[in-house]
């Protein structure tokens, strides 16, 4: 499949994958890549639950998408995560697909919860707690998939074990990079723990796309990086549309080509290679798929969130 245009792959998959009777949970599923992911899954017949920090905005964005429903969830607030999970489990429905799509990028320093660095908390810890709380519903599906949306940004930083919470100096890009590495490691460990229950996990880089994820970047900064021109229009020809960017996470969540596999990092609707050249931000860095690093992060996350798989 390497080299095949993303939309061509996505179109081929849509023709063969019927998600009727399936239920998906998509965090951040009402904006940017998440919105296109919700649309694609719903169009394939799935019921899509979109937990949202701003439910009114989510309802407006999802109007007209049949099969989508909205609930309240703030990934930065563990009490909110627990409350959402309790409401959902109360419905008795299984979760066939869970796409951890919500996140932030290059945000100013902010502390959430008990003083956690916001990228690590929102991109990783909130999703760790969510999956742990929804574990009974994932097991009940009898073959669920969990997909975490990482980024090539993981190339910028491994786990900073000596200062995970950036208590000794803050760098917004390194904070983002560490959180994206955590997304990959999470999928590695989750797949190891979930495989016996039929739960498989994947992570991915969706590509470079202009979405609300760039809300914390100044226009001058994006012009300097060559992403947009002085008028605010896209300037980089390699950038994808939101629909193209969503294709890889939809593929990872639904493709029969991945049956029996797990713990893998994907890009461009394909399995990624291990990156050996530090100068090339393609593929996955070895530290992000190291099983020992993944186990260490899992233990830390359980201790911080007070959750475990039950």
mmCIF file of N, CA and C in Angstrom, residues 42 47 53 86 104 235 249 251 288 301:
data_model
loop_
_atom_site.group_PDB
_atom_site.id
_atom_site.type_symbol
_atom_site.label_atom_id
_atom_site.label_comp_id
_atom_site.label_asym_id
_atom_site.label_seq_id
_atom_site.Cartn_x
_atom_site.Cartn_y
_atom_site.Cartn_z
ATOM 1 N N UNK A 42 -19.800 7.496 10.993
ATOM 2 C CA UNK A 42 -21.262 7.528 10.941
ATOM 3 C C UNK A 42 -21.766 7.166 9.552
ATOM 4 N N UNK A 47 -22.676 4.017 15.245
ATOM 5 C CA UNK A 47 -23.161 4.990 16.213
ATOM 6 C C UNK A 47 -21.922 5.612 16.827
ATOM 7 N N UNK A 53 -15.776 18.776 25.662
ATOM 8 C CA UNK A 53 -15.643 19.761 26.730
ATOM 9 C C UNK A 53 -16.666 20.879 26.550
ATOM 10 N N UNK A 86 -19.006 6.568 33.874
ATOM 11 C CA UNK A 86 -20.100 6.009 34.671
ATOM 12 C C UNK A 86 -21.427 6.127 33.912
ATOM 13 N N UNK A 104 -3.913 18.982 22.394
ATOM 14 C CA UNK A 104 -3.471 20.363 22.225
ATOM 15 C C UNK A 104 -2.044 20.349 21.700
ATOM 16 N N UNK A 235 0.195 27.369 2.442
ATOM 17 C CA UNK A 235 1.314 27.569 1.533
ATOM 18 C C UNK A 235 2.108 26.288 1.290
ATOM 19 N N UNK A 249 -6.572 7.572 10.755
ATOM 20 C CA UNK A 249 -7.161 7.078 11.993
ATOM 21 C C UNK A 249 -8.403 6.245 11.731
ATOM 22 N N UNK A 251 -8.759 4.405 9.057
ATOM 23 C CA UNK A 251 -8.166 3.153 8.550
ATOM 24 C C UNK A 251 -7.670 2.286 9.700
ATOM 25 N N UNK A 288 9.830 5.313 21.065
ATOM 26 C CA UNK A 288 8.373 5.406 21.188
ATOM 27 C C UNK A 288 7.686 4.047 21.119
ATOM 28 N N UNK A 301 1.317 6.252 34.794
ATOM 29 C CA UNK A 301 -0.023 6.764 34.495
ATOM 30 C C UNK A 301 -1.062 6.187 35.438
#
